[in-house]
């Protein structure tokens, strides 16, 4: 019963600990995923705002360029006699444009042969030759002719990186065929730098074919590179002109990012605002802390569970030890009289209910006092131990063997008739007679007398059965000891005994 209770208690502790840990880590997982989603959702909103703001800045600047170019083209068309390279009115108009743009937009004139001139021209010699530039070549190509945004170039005049926008003149003026407006790349880099998510976020301006025009942080080596193979151009833009998506590769550095993109309706441009894993840095810190707390609680729960299981087992060991101490004889290790009598009473009650047989033996070592007096109590204790070992070797596991006091012992044999008990008693008697205990004074030998009684429905109590076994024992001792005597069956005179054949 105690072992079963211990197992149930341990299983309960293990079960409760498992439920606690399951709930704990389910909460940690739910919190981590939920807070990560909230962080990403918050960043999505921020990125949409950033890309919208950047888009408006880009549109404003390109609209301004468009106005400057259209106004310049119209002025030259209305003044066909004026030399655009030297006309003071045209020069004043261009200087006004330059100041209006905050010095971010500069206008140049390109002749038919690709010679580029400032306004006003500083002499007959061109400032640069741009016949090989794509923005100049585009105006000679019917498929690309018109408002054309070229690949970023490093100025051959001052080394600045520029985004060139060219348009053809409606009417060639003094061999000038192309108007060129250039926006300084560092203008967009500065605007984007104020808006991007730090430290590693980026905002990028791209041409519709994927050519990189400007970026913050500013990396000159990336200008003019193609991003046509990135997710934005290969996957996102074909599905929707704007949105926020996770990309496996960004337009610039090949790192997975949360990307907001927007294709402009009125210009062949795409603005991309990308946030790196920095958006999850705070979440990762919080997740690390809560995971550590979860680990600490897990260790604590496992330690507490282990300690509780150890205490339960220790308690069971202590209970078993107390039970052993309360139910066994200290000297011989077999059951004591109190426990034996309780077992005898239970077996008697069970037999009454089910009408089962069981037998009872009462044993007494013959002349044991002579051993104690003649050889000492130490030899007497050895004799008791040898007797117990001999008796237990003759018994079944279900049989109960007890010391009733001194040299008197009792054996309870469940589901055993008196006829079945007699051979057992006889084997035990013979084994005891074979015991030899060497001592300085000589070899000690002794015998045992055994009385047997069997359960009968005529008996009123276990005490009556024990009294019958005692009477049989007295009869064995009275008949000369070293023998087995069985109590008479029901209905025979009380002084009748049955001895083994």
Tab-separated table of C-alpha atoms in Angstrom:
chain	number	residue	atom	x	y	z
A	1	UNK	CA	0.000	0.000	0.000
A	2	UNK	CA	2.837	2.375	0.908
A	3	UNK	CA	4.693	1.733	-2.340
A	4	UNK	CA	1.534	2.329	-4.350
A	5	UNK	CA	0.922	5.598	-2.498
A	6	UNK	CA	4.530	6.630	-3.094
A	7	UNK	CA	4.255	5.892	-6.839
A	8	UNK	CA	0.984	7.820	-7.077
A	9	UNK	CA	2.504	10.793	-5.210
A	10	UNK	CA	5.604	10.810	-7.412
A	11	UNK	CA	3.493	10.608	-10.571
A	12	UNK	CA	1.394	13.502	-9.277
A	13	UNK	CA	4.510	15.610	-8.642
A	14	UNK	CA	5.928	14.759	-12.077
A	15	UNK	CA	2.572	15.487	-13.731
A	16	UNK	CA	2.110	18.839	-11.996
A	17	UNK	CA	5.696	19.813	-12.813
A	18	UNK	CA	5.172	18.858	-16.478
A	19	UNK	CA	1.921	20.856	-16.623
A	20	UNK	CA	3.637	23.875	-15.032
A	21	UNK	CA	6.571	23.727	-17.454
A	22	UNK	CA	4.228	23.235	-20.410
A	23	UNK	CA	2.195	26.285	-19.406
A	24	UNK	CA	5.355	28.288	-18.705
A	25	UNK	CA	6.952	27.626	-22.088
A	26	UNK	CA	3.646	27.980	-23.906
A	27	UNK	CA	3.403	31.463	-22.386
A	28	UNK	CA	7.035	32.256	-23.299
A	29	UNK	CA	6.438	31.095	-26.887
A	30	UNK	CA	3.128	32.979	-27.166
A	31	UNK	CA	4.593	36.173	-25.706
A	32	UNK	CA	7.665	35.970	-27.934
A	33	UNK	CA	5.694	35.415	-31.134
A	34	UNK	CA	3.019	37.945	-30.224
A	35	UNK	CA	5.477	40.690	-29.237
A	36	UNK	CA	7.543	39.984	-32.369
A	37	UNK	CA	4.440	40.375	-34.545
A	38	UNK	CA	3.526	43.616	-32.770
A	39	UNK	CA	7.055	44.944	-33.276
A	40	UNK	CA	6.952	44.053	-36.970
A	41	UNK	CA	3.484	45.581	-37.394
A	42	UNK	CA	4.687	48.784	-35.750
A	43	UNK	CA	7.697	48.864	-38.064
A	44	UNK	CA	5.468	48.285	-41.107
A	45	UNK	CA	3.551	51.446	-40.251
A	46	UNK	CA	6.798	53.353	-39.766
A	47	UNK	CA	8.220	52.110	-43.063
A	48	UNK	CA	5.093	53.087	-44.996
A	49	UNK	CA	5.340	56.563	-43.490
A	50	UNK	CA	9.038	56.785	-44.373
A	51	UNK	CA	8.595	55.594	-47.955
A	52	UNK	CA	5.646	57.981	-48.431
A	53	UNK	CA	7.676	60.910	-47.107
A	54	UNK	CA	10.670	59.972	-49.261
A	55	UNK	CA	8.412	59.545	-52.299
A	56	UNK	CA	7.010	63.032	-51.843
A	57	UNK	CA	10.508	64.509	-51.546
A	58	UNK	CA	11.593	62.731	-54.730
A	59	UNK	CA	8.430	63.750	-56.604
A	60	UNK	CA	8.846	67.386	-55.542
A	61	UNK	CA	12.425	67.497	-56.790
A	62	UNK	CA	11.694	65.787	-60.107
A	63	UNK	CA	8.628	67.971	-60.654
A	64	UNK	CA	10.888	70.947	-60.099
A	65	UNK	CA	13.345	69.571	-62.661
A	66	UNK	CA	10.474	69.027	-65.076
A	67	UNK	CA	9.311	72.609	-64.617
A	68	UNK	CA	12.860	73.971	-65.093
A	69	UNK	CA	13.376	71.967	-68.292
A	70	UNK	CA	9.957	72.811	-69.724
A	71	UNK	CA	10.414	76.505	-68.921
A	72	UNK	CA	13.888	76.570	-70.454
A	73	UNK	CA	12.705	74.774	-73.574
A	74	UNK	CA	9.776	77.174	-73.942
A	75	UNK	CA	12.030	80.225	-73.488
A	76	UNK	CA	14.441	79.010	-76.169
A	77	UNK	CA	11.536	78.242	-78.529
A	78	UNK	CA	10.220	81.787	-78.033
A	79	UNK	CA	13.681	83.340	-78.528
A	80	UNK	CA	15.080	81.594	-81.600
A	81	UNK	CA	17.630	84.328	-82.261
A	82	UNK	CA	19.117	84.215	-78.766
A	83	UNK	CA	22.311	82.246	-78.209
A	84	UNK	CA	21.541	80.081	-75.148
A	85	UNK	CA	25.238	79.840	-74.299
A	86	UNK	CA	25.667	83.565	-73.816
A	87	UNK	CA	22.253	85.247	-73.640
A	88	UNK	CA	22.121	87.151	-70.329
A	89	UNK	CA	18.349	86.764	-69.939
A	90	UNK	CA	18.560	83.006	-70.353
A	91	UNK	CA	21.530	82.881	-67.994
A	92	UNK	CA	19.556	84.852	-65.401
A	93	UNK	CA	16.645	82.436	-65.781
A	94	UNK	CA	18.924	79.420	-65.211
A	95	UNK	CA	20.607	81.054	-62.199
A	96	UNK	CA	17.165	81.677	-60.732
A	97	UNK	CA	16.366	77.999	-61.137
A	98	UNK	CA	19.627	77.064	-59.413
A	99	UNK	CA	18.882	79.257	-56.413
A	100	UNK	CA	15.251	78.085	-56.244
A	101	UNK	CA	16.400	74.477	-55.954
A	102	UNK	CA	18.719	75.249	-53.072
A	103	UNK	CA	21.715	74.729	-55.345
A	104	UNK	CA	20.686	71.069	-55.801
A	105	UNK	CA	19.775	71.305	-59.502
A	106	UNK	CA	22.096	72.553	-62.188
A	107	UNK	CA	21.254	73.035	-65.886
A	108	UNK	CA	23.624	72.423	-68.793
A	109	UNK	CA	23.384	72.609	-72.559
A	110	UNK	CA	24.617	69.826	-74.840
A	111	UNK	CA	25.367	70.376	-78.524
A	112	UNK	CA	24.770	67.926	-81.301
A	113	UNK	CA	28.331	66.579	-81.051
A	114	UNK	CA	28.067	65.869	-77.268
A	115	UNK	CA	29.887	69.002	-76.125
A	116	UNK	CA	28.553	70.120	-72.715
A	117	UNK	CA	28.487	73.766	-71.666
A	118	UNK	CA	27.660	75.605	-68.501
A	119	UNK	CA	25.249	78.534	-68.585
A	120	UNK	CA	26.586	81.052	-69.366
A	121	UNK	CA	29.377	79.432	-71.356
A	122	UNK	CA	32.852	80.308	-70.240
A	123	UNK	CA	34.141	80.332	-73.802
A	124	UNK	CA	34.008	78.356	-77.012
A	125	UNK	CA	35.670	75.363	-75.376
A	126	UNK	CA	33.136	72.893	-73.832
A	127	UNK	CA	33.327	72.048	-70.170
A	128	UNK	CA	33.078	68.298	-70.924
A	129	UNK	CA	32.344	65.789	-73.662
A	130	UNK	CA	29.278	63.628	-72.882
A	131	UNK	CA	28.631	61.991	-76.216
A	132	UNK	CA	29.082	58.591	-74.535
A	133	UNK	CA	26.585	59.212	-71.727
A	134	UNK	CA	23.294	57.321	-71.789
A	135	UNK	CA	21.243	60.460	-71.164
A	136	UNK	CA	22.689	62.019	-74.352
A	137	UNK	CA	22.423	58.869	-76.451
A	138	UNK	CA	18.795	58.380	-75.344
A	139	UNK	CA	17.737	61.575	-77.098
A	140	UNK	CA	18.923	60.140	-80.401
A	141	UNK	CA	16.921	56.962	-79.867
A	142	UNK	CA	13.266	57.206	-80.870
A	143	UNK	CA	12.338	54.579	-78.256
A	144	UNK	CA	13.875	56.512	-75.373
A	145	UNK	CA	13.643	60.108	-76.561
A	146	UNK	CA	11.928	62.502	-74.135
A	147	UNK	CA	12.190	63.037	-70.389
A	148	UNK	CA	15.026	60.640	-69.638
A	149	UNK	CA	16.578	59.859	-66.244
A	150	UNK	CA	20.133	58.704	-66.796
A	151	UNK	CA	22.482	56.517	-64.815
A	152	UNK	CA	24.245	58.420	-61.999
A	153	UNK	CA	27.504	59.922	-63.168
A	154	UNK	CA	30.458	61.507	-61.492
A	155	UNK	CA	30.787	65.007	-62.872
A	156	UNK	CA	33.769	65.549	-65.143
A	157	UNK	CA	33.649	69.163	-64.035
A	158	UNK	CA	33.783	68.902	-60.226
A	159	UNK	CA	33.676	65.194	-59.272
A	160	UNK	CA	30.195	65.347	-57.683
A	161	UNK	CA	27.844	62.424	-58.192
A	162	UNK	CA	24.819	63.547	-60.199
A	163	UNK	CA	21.509	62.143	-61.400
A	164	UNK	CA	21.189	63.428	-64.971
A	165	UNK	CA	17.787	64.176	-66.552
A	166	UNK	CA	17.769	65.116	-70.218
A	167	UNK	CA	15.131	66.359	-72.666
A	168	UNK	CA	15.445	67.228	-76.349
A	169	UNK	CA	14.839	70.819	-77.407
A	170	UNK	CA	11.707	71.418	-79.433
A	171	UNK	CA	13.823	73.460	-81.800
A	172	UNK	CA	17.609	73.271	-81.999
A	173	UNK	CA	19.171	76.588	-81.009
A	174	UNK	CA	22.694	77.390	-82.186
A	175	UNK	CA	23.451	73.645	-82.530
A	176	UNK	CA	22.249	72.974	-78.932
A	177	UNK	CA	19.963	69.935	-79.086
A	178	UNK	CA	19.694	68.666	-75.492
A	179	UNK	CA	18.823	70.293	-72.180
A	180	UNK	CA	20.413	68.581	-69.190
A	181	UNK	CA	19.326	68.982	-65.549
A	182	UNK	CA	21.479	67.259	-62.912
A	183	UNK	CA	20.407	66.641	-59.330
A	184	UNK	CA	23.196	66.196	-56.844
A	185	UNK	CA	23.021	62.689	-55.352
A	186	UNK	CA	24.041	63.993	-51.964
A	187	UNK	CA	20.762	65.989	-51.882
A	188	UNK	CA	18.721	62.779	-51.783
A	189	UNK	CA	21.295	61.115	-49.537
A	190	UNK	CA	20.874	63.957	-47.051
A	191	UNK	CA	17.063	63.878	-47.175
A	192	UNK	CA	16.938	60.092	-46.828
A	193	UNK	CA	19.517	60.080	-44.047
A	194	UNK	CA	17.196	62.129	-41.851
A	195	UNK	CA	14.356	59.641	-42.340
A	196	UNK	CA	15.917	56.176	-42.316
A	197	UNK	CA	15.756	53.762	-39.359
A	198	UNK	CA	19.102	53.685	-37.620
A	199	UNK	CA	21.635	52.250	-37.328
A	200	UNK	CA	21.353	49.955	-40.336
A	201	UNK	CA	18.137	50.919	-42.112
A	202	UNK	CA	18.324	52.264	-45.642
A	203	UNK	CA	16.251	54.316	-48.092
A	204	UNK	CA	16.987	53.851	-51.764
A	205	UNK	CA	15.917	55.569	-54.976
A	206	UNK	CA	15.884	53.337	-58.046
A	207	UNK	CA	15.031	53.746	-61.665
A	208	UNK	CA	12.180	51.556	-62.932
A	209	UNK	CA	14.678	49.204	-64.586
A	210	UNK	CA	16.379	48.650	-61.212
A	211	UNK	CA	19.306	51.065	-61.600
A	212	UNK	CA	20.287	52.540	-58.229
A	213	UNK	CA	20.208	56.354	-58.327
A	214	UNK	CA	20.678	57.413	-54.697
A	215	UNK	CA	20.858	55.872	-51.275
A	216	UNK	CA	21.200	56.624	-47.595
A	217	UNK	CA	23.587	55.714	-46.159
A	218	UNK	CA	25.507	57.053	-49.140
A	219	UNK	CA	27.693	54.403	-50.788
A	220	UNK	CA	29.155	55.764	-54.068
A	221	UNK	CA	30.289	52.302	-55.162
A	222	UNK	CA	26.648	51.200	-55.397
A	223	UNK	CA	25.462	54.041	-57.624
A	224	UNK	CA	24.457	52.819	-61.070
A	225	UNK	CA	24.345	49.168	-59.948
A	226	UNK	CA	21.321	47.102	-60.931
A	227	UNK	CA	18.778	45.769	-58.411
A	228	UNK	CA	16.629	44.136	-61.076
A	229	UNK	CA	17.208	40.644	-59.636
A	230	UNK	CA	16.069	41.508	-56.115
A	231	UNK	CA	12.675	40.539	-54.703
A	232	UNK	CA	11.337	44.072	-55.091
A	233	UNK	CA	11.638	43.964	-58.888
A	234	UNK	CA	11.388	40.231	-59.495
A	235	UNK	CA	8.435	39.493	-57.222
A	236	UNK	CA	6.833	42.448	-55.413
A	237	UNK	CA	6.347	45.045	-58.158
A	238	UNK	CA	4.717	42.600	-60.632
A	239	UNK	CA	2.078	41.863	-57.957
A	240	UNK	CA	1.450	45.349	-56.557
A	241	UNK	CA	2.873	48.854	-57.204
A	242	UNK	CA	3.444	49.408	-53.472
A	243	UNK	CA	3.504	47.437	-50.239
A	244	UNK	CA	5.569	46.136	-47.306
A	245	UNK	CA	7.160	42.701	-47.594
A	246	UNK	CA	9.975	40.608	-46.173
A	247	UNK	CA	12.652	40.354	-48.831
A	248	UNK	CA	15.351	37.705	-48.989
A	249	UNK	CA	17.724	40.201	-50.612
A	250	UNK	CA	17.687	43.954	-50.524
A	251	UNK	CA	18.408	46.290	-53.383
A	252	UNK	CA	21.875	47.057	-52.123
A	253	UNK	CA	23.517	44.623	-49.724
A	254	UNK	CA	21.826	41.237	-50.218
A	255	UNK	CA	20.638	41.064	-46.585
A	256	UNK	CA	17.099	39.941	-45.697
A	257	UNK	CA	15.020	42.944	-44.667
A	258	UNK	CA	11.512	44.189	-44.083
A	259	UNK	CA	11.026	46.388	-47.125
A	260	UNK	CA	8.511	49.090	-47.982
A	261	UNK	CA	8.463	49.900	-51.706
A	262	UNK	CA	6.467	52.329	-53.852
A	263	UNK	CA	6.490	52.729	-57.629
A	264	UNK	CA	5.767	56.361	-58.606
A	265	UNK	CA	2.947	56.908	-61.071
A	266	UNK	CA	4.315	60.036	-62.710
A	267	UNK	CA	8.040	59.156	-62.875
A	268	UNK	CA	9.823	55.888	-63.708
A	269	UNK	CA	11.145	55.678	-60.157
A	270	UNK	CA	10.838	53.341	-57.175
A	271	UNK	CA	11.468	54.316	-53.561
A	272	UNK	CA	12.495	51.524	-51.219
A	273	UNK	CA	12.673	51.938	-47.434
A	274	UNK	CA	14.277	48.899	-45.828
A	275	UNK	CA	14.699	48.099	-42.134
A	276	UNK	CA	17.203	45.486	-41.041
A	277	UNK	CA	16.974	43.193	-38.039
A	278	UNK	CA	17.549	46.314	-35.923
A	279	UNK	CA	13.748	46.525	-35.752
A	280	UNK	CA	13.803	43.357	-33.653
A	281	UNK	CA	16.772	44.312	-31.478
A	282	UNK	CA	14.598	45.410	-28.557
A	283	UNK	CA	12.341	42.383	-28.996
A	284	UNK	CA	15.360	40.077	-29.044
A	285	UNK	CA	16.582	41.622	-25.788
A	286	UNK	CA	13.166	41.219	-24.151
A	287	UNK	CA	12.830	37.686	-25.527
A	288	UNK	CA	16.276	36.814	-24.178
A	289	UNK	CA	15.325	38.129	-20.734
A	290	UNK	CA	12.001	36.262	-20.603
A	291	UNK	CA	13.676	33.102	-21.916
A	292	UNK	CA	16.296	33.361	-19.169
A	293	UNK	CA	13.517	33.844	-16.617
A	294	UNK	CA	11.781	30.796	-18.087
A	295	UNK	CA	14.993	28.782	-17.816
A	296	UNK	CA	15.485	29.893	-14.204
A	297	UNK	CA	11.897	28.930	-13.367
A	298	UNK	CA	12.391	25.623	-15.189
A	299	UNK	CA	15.531	24.845	-13.206
A	300	UNK	CA	13.779	25.886	-9.992
A	301	UNK	CA	10.710	23.758	-10.836
A	302	UNK	CA	12.839	20.729	-11.703
A	303	UNK	CA	14.936	21.193	-8.570
A	304	UNK	CA	11.823	21.593	-6.407
A	305	UNK	CA	10.228	18.585	-8.079
A	306	UNK	CA	13.366	16.523	-7.586
A	307	UNK	CA	13.598	17.609	-3.973
A	308	UNK	CA	9.939	16.778	-3.376
A	309	UNK	CA	10.337	13.353	-4.988
A	310	UNK	CA	13.412	12.734	-2.835
A	311	UNK	CA	11.440	13.764	0.266
A	312	UNK	CA	8.558	11.465	-0.720
A	313	UNK	CA	10.934	8.563	-1.208
A	314	UNK	CA	12.764	9.407	1.992
A	315	UNK	CA	9.427	9.571	3.786
A	316	UNK	CA	8.491	6.199	2.334
A	317	UNK	CA	11.851	4.779	3.391
A	318	UNK	CA	11.312	6.181	6.874
A	319	UNK	CA	7.776	4.786	6.937
A	320	UNK	CA	9.038	1.391	5.809
A	321	UNK	CA	11.767	1.509	8.429
A	322	UNK	CA	9.265	2.429	11.125
A	323	UNK	CA	6.984	-0.334	9.915
A	324	UNK	CA	9.881	-2.776	9.945
A	325	UNK	CA	10.893	-1.689	13.417
A	326	UNK	CA	7.302	-1.954	14.613
A	327	UNK	CA	6.635	-5.308	12.942
A	328	UNK	CA	9.911	-7.244	13.173
A	329	UNK	CA	11.968	-8.761	15.927
A	330	UNK	CA	15.288	-6.952	16.357
A	331	UNK	CA	17.304	-10.057	17.154
A	332	UNK	CA	16.087	-12.488	14.496
A	333	UNK	CA	14.660	-10.173	11.824
A	334	UNK	CA	11.426	-12.117	11.533
A	335	UNK	CA	7.994	-10.708	12.416
A	336	UNK	CA	7.238	-9.828	16.023
A	337	UNK	CA	4.299	-11.095	18.076
A	338	UNK	CA	2.145	-7.964	17.666
A	339	UNK	CA	2.337	-7.976	13.865
A	340	UNK	CA	1.885	-11.738	13.748
A	341	UNK	CA	-1.266	-11.599	15.861
A	342	UNK	CA	-2.693	-8.852	13.607
A	343	UNK	CA	-1.993	-11.004	10.542
A	344	UNK	CA	-3.516	-14.049	12.260
A	345	UNK	CA	-6.690	-12.073	13.049
A	346	UNK	CA	-6.979	-10.840	9.426
A	347	UNK	CA	-6.428	-14.321	8.025
A	348	UNK	CA	-9.007	-15.766	10.440
A	349	UNK	CA	-11.585	-13.150	9.357
A	350	UNK	CA	-10.834	-13.788	5.687
A	351	UNK	CA	-11.255	-17.530	6.121
A	352	UNK	CA	-14.553	-16.942	7.904
A	353	UNK	CA	-15.814	-14.915	4.930
A	354	UNK	CA	-14.560	-17.239	2.206
A	355	UNK	CA	-14.421	-20.547	4.088
A	356	UNK	CA	-10.740	-20.985	3.161
A	357	UNK	CA	-8.257	-23.251	4.920
A	358	UNK	CA	-5.171	-22.030	6.723
A	359	UNK	CA	-2.919	-23.570	9.344
A	360	UNK	CA	-0.997	-22.259	12.326
A	361	UNK	CA	2.229	-23.646	13.795
A	362	UNK	CA	3.623	-22.808	17.206
A	363	UNK	CA	7.273	-23.821	17.708
A	364	UNK	CA	9.477	-23.956	20.786
A	365	UNK	CA	13.215	-24.659	20.896
A	366	UNK	CA	13.796	-27.574	23.248
A	367	UNK	CA	15.845	-26.824	26.359
A	368	UNK	CA	16.962	-23.480	24.967
A	369	UNK	CA	17.609	-22.138	28.469
A	370	UNK	CA	20.405	-24.698	28.820
A	371	UNK	CA	22.147	-23.180	25.787
A	372	UNK	CA	21.986	-19.666	27.243
A	373	UNK	CA	23.079	-20.847	30.693
A	374	UNK	CA	25.758	-23.246	29.511
A	375	UNK	CA	27.259	-21.431	26.538
A	376	UNK	CA	26.209	-17.837	27.010
A	377	UNK	CA	23.652	-15.573	25.454
A	378	UNK	CA	25.862	-14.913	22.385
A	379	UNK	CA	25.714	-18.601	21.455
A	380	UNK	CA	22.004	-18.558	22.239
A	381	UNK	CA	21.540	-15.690	19.807
A	382	UNK	CA	23.456	-17.667	17.171
A	383	UNK	CA	21.216	-20.610	17.780
A	384	UNK	CA	18.137	-18.441	17.285
A	385	UNK	CA	19.575	-17.068	14.048
A	386	UNK	CA	20.400	-20.549	12.741
A	387	UNK	CA	16.918	-21.735	13.644
A	388	UNK	CA	15.271	-18.792	11.819
A	389	UNK	CA	17.360	-19.455	8.686
A	390	UNK	CA	16.430	-23.143	8.742
A	391	UNK	CA	12.736	-22.365	9.198
A	392	UNK	CA	12.617	-19.760	6.424
A	393	UNK	CA	14.227	-22.193	3.994
A	394	UNK	CA	11.234	-24.508	4.458
A	395	UNK	CA	8.524	-21.845	3.990
A	396	UNK	CA	6.782	-20.209	1.043
A	397	UNK	CA	6.879	-16.478	0.358
A	398	UNK	CA	3.243	-16.192	1.388
A	399	UNK	CA	3.877	-17.826	4.773
A	400	UNK	CA	4.443	-15.572	7.783
A	401	UNK	CA	7.105	-16.439	10.364
A	402	UNK	CA	7.276	-14.622	13.705
A	403	UNK	CA	9.024	-14.725	17.075
A	404	UNK	CA	6.326	-14.836	19.734
A	405	UNK	CA	8.733	-14.431	22.619
A	406	UNK	CA	11.946	-15.985	23.943
A	407	UNK	CA	12.492	-19.266	22.087
A	408	UNK	CA	8.853	-19.534	20.968
A	409	UNK	CA	7.917	-18.906	17.307
A	410	UNK	CA	4.787	-18.978	15.176
A	411	UNK	CA	4.174	-19.763	11.480
A	412	UNK	CA	1.033	-18.806	9.551
A	413	UNK	CA	0.413	-20.873	6.420
A	414	UNK	CA	-2.437	-19.425	4.266
A	415	UNK	CA	-4.605	-21.786	2.155
A	416	UNK	CA	-3.073	-24.820	3.846
A	417	UNK	CA	-4.798	-27.746	5.538
A	418	UNK	CA	-3.387	-29.502	8.584
A	419	UNK	CA	-2.478	-32.492	6.412
A	420	UNK	CA	-0.462	-30.170	4.110
A	421	UNK	CA	1.157	-28.392	7.045
A	422	UNK	CA	2.456	-31.553	8.737
A	423	UNK	CA	5.119	-32.415	6.102
A	424	UNK	CA	6.342	-28.816	6.218
A	425	UNK	CA	6.656	-29.001	9.989
A	426	UNK	CA	8.438	-32.333	9.779
A	427	UNK	CA	11.010	-30.971	7.257
A	428	UNK	CA	11.577	-27.990	9.509
A	429	UNK	CA	12.049	-30.251	12.553
A	430	UNK	CA	14.626	-32.354	10.717
A	431	UNK	CA	16.519	-29.293	9.462
A	432	UNK	CA	16.746	-27.917	13.007
A	433	UNK	CA	18.062	-31.231	14.258
A	434	UNK	CA	20.897	-30.938	11.721
A	435	UNK	CA	22.074	-27.523	12.982
A	436	UNK	CA	25.615	-27.489	14.392
A	437	UNK	CA	27.060	-24.437	16.162
A	438	UNK	CA	30.752	-24.794	17.067
A	439	UNK	CA	31.845	-23.145	20.341
A	440	UNK	CA	35.020	-23.332	22.490
A	441	UNK	CA	33.122	-25.611	24.832
A	442	UNK	CA	31.981	-27.916	22.025
A	443	UNK	CA	29.368	-28.194	19.301
A	444	UNK	CA	25.910	-26.960	20.174
A	445	UNK	CA	22.880	-28.890	18.886
A	446	UNK	CA	19.224	-28.452	19.653
A	447	UNK	CA	15.780	-29.578	18.559
A	448	UNK	CA	12.337	-28.060	18.170
A	449	UNK	CA	8.849	-29.069	19.195
A	450	UNK	CA	5.993	-28.049	16.911
A	451	UNK	CA	2.255	-27.815	17.461
A	452	UNK	CA	-0.142	-27.419	14.533
A	453	UNK	CA	-3.748	-26.205	14.430
A	454	UNK	CA	-5.967	-25.599	11.408
A	455	UNK	CA	-8.812	-23.159	10.908
A	456	UNK	CA	-12.298	-24.509	11.528
A	457	UNK	CA	-15.641	-22.767	11.246
A	458	UNK	CA	-16.374	-24.075	14.734
A	459	UNK	CA	-13.746	-21.740	16.170
A	460	UNK	CA	-14.974	-18.386	17.430
A	461	UNK	CA	-11.730	-16.378	17.181
A	462	UNK	CA	-8.093	-16.383	16.224
A	463	UNK	CA	-7.213	-16.642	19.925
A	464	UNK	CA	-9.008	-19.990	20.122
A	465	UNK	CA	-6.977	-21.220	17.142
A	466	UNK	CA	-3.767	-20.077	18.817
A	467	UNK	CA	-4.849	-21.851	22.010
A	468	UNK	CA	-5.335	-25.076	20.024
A	469	UNK	CA	-1.852	-24.750	18.518
A	470	UNK	CA	-0.401	-24.090	21.997
A	471	UNK	CA	-2.096	-27.220	23.301
A	472	UNK	CA	-0.623	-29.228	20.434
A	473	UNK	CA	2.812	-27.771	21.264
A	474	UNK	CA	2.426	-28.733	24.919
A	475	UNK	CA	1.431	-32.209	23.794
A	476	UNK	CA	4.588	-32.430	21.655
A	477	UNK	CA	6.745	-31.353	24.560
A	478	UNK	CA	4.929	-33.709	26.893
A	479	UNK	CA	5.507	-36.590	24.510
A	480	UNK	CA	9.272	-36.147	24.715
A	481	UNK	CA	9.976	-33.040	22.577
A	482	UNK	CA	11.587	-32.979	19.097
A	483	UNK	CA	8.329	-33.869	17.425
A	484	UNK	CA	5.316	-32.501	15.547
A	485	UNK	CA	1.820	-32.732	17.007
A	486	UNK	CA	-1.358	-31.569	15.311
A	487	UNK	CA	-4.419	-30.400	17.202
A	488	UNK	CA	-7.378	-32.787	16.985
A	489	UNK	CA	-9.964	-32.229	14.251
A	490	UNK	CA	-13.287	-30.738	15.232
A	491	UNK	CA	-15.477	-33.143	17.220
A	492	UNK	CA	-12.642	-35.158	18.801
A	493	UNK	CA	-11.819	-34.978	22.515
A	494	UNK	CA	-9.548	-32.114	23.484
A	495	UNK	CA	-6.722	-34.365	24.568
A	496	UNK	CA	-6.613	-36.264	21.258
A	497	UNK	CA	-3.557	-35.526	19.072
A	498	UNK	CA	-2.600	-36.617	15.612
A	499	UNK	CA	1.105	-37.308	15.091
A	500	UNK	CA	2.835	-37.689	11.775
A	501	UNK	CA	2.614	-41.184	10.338
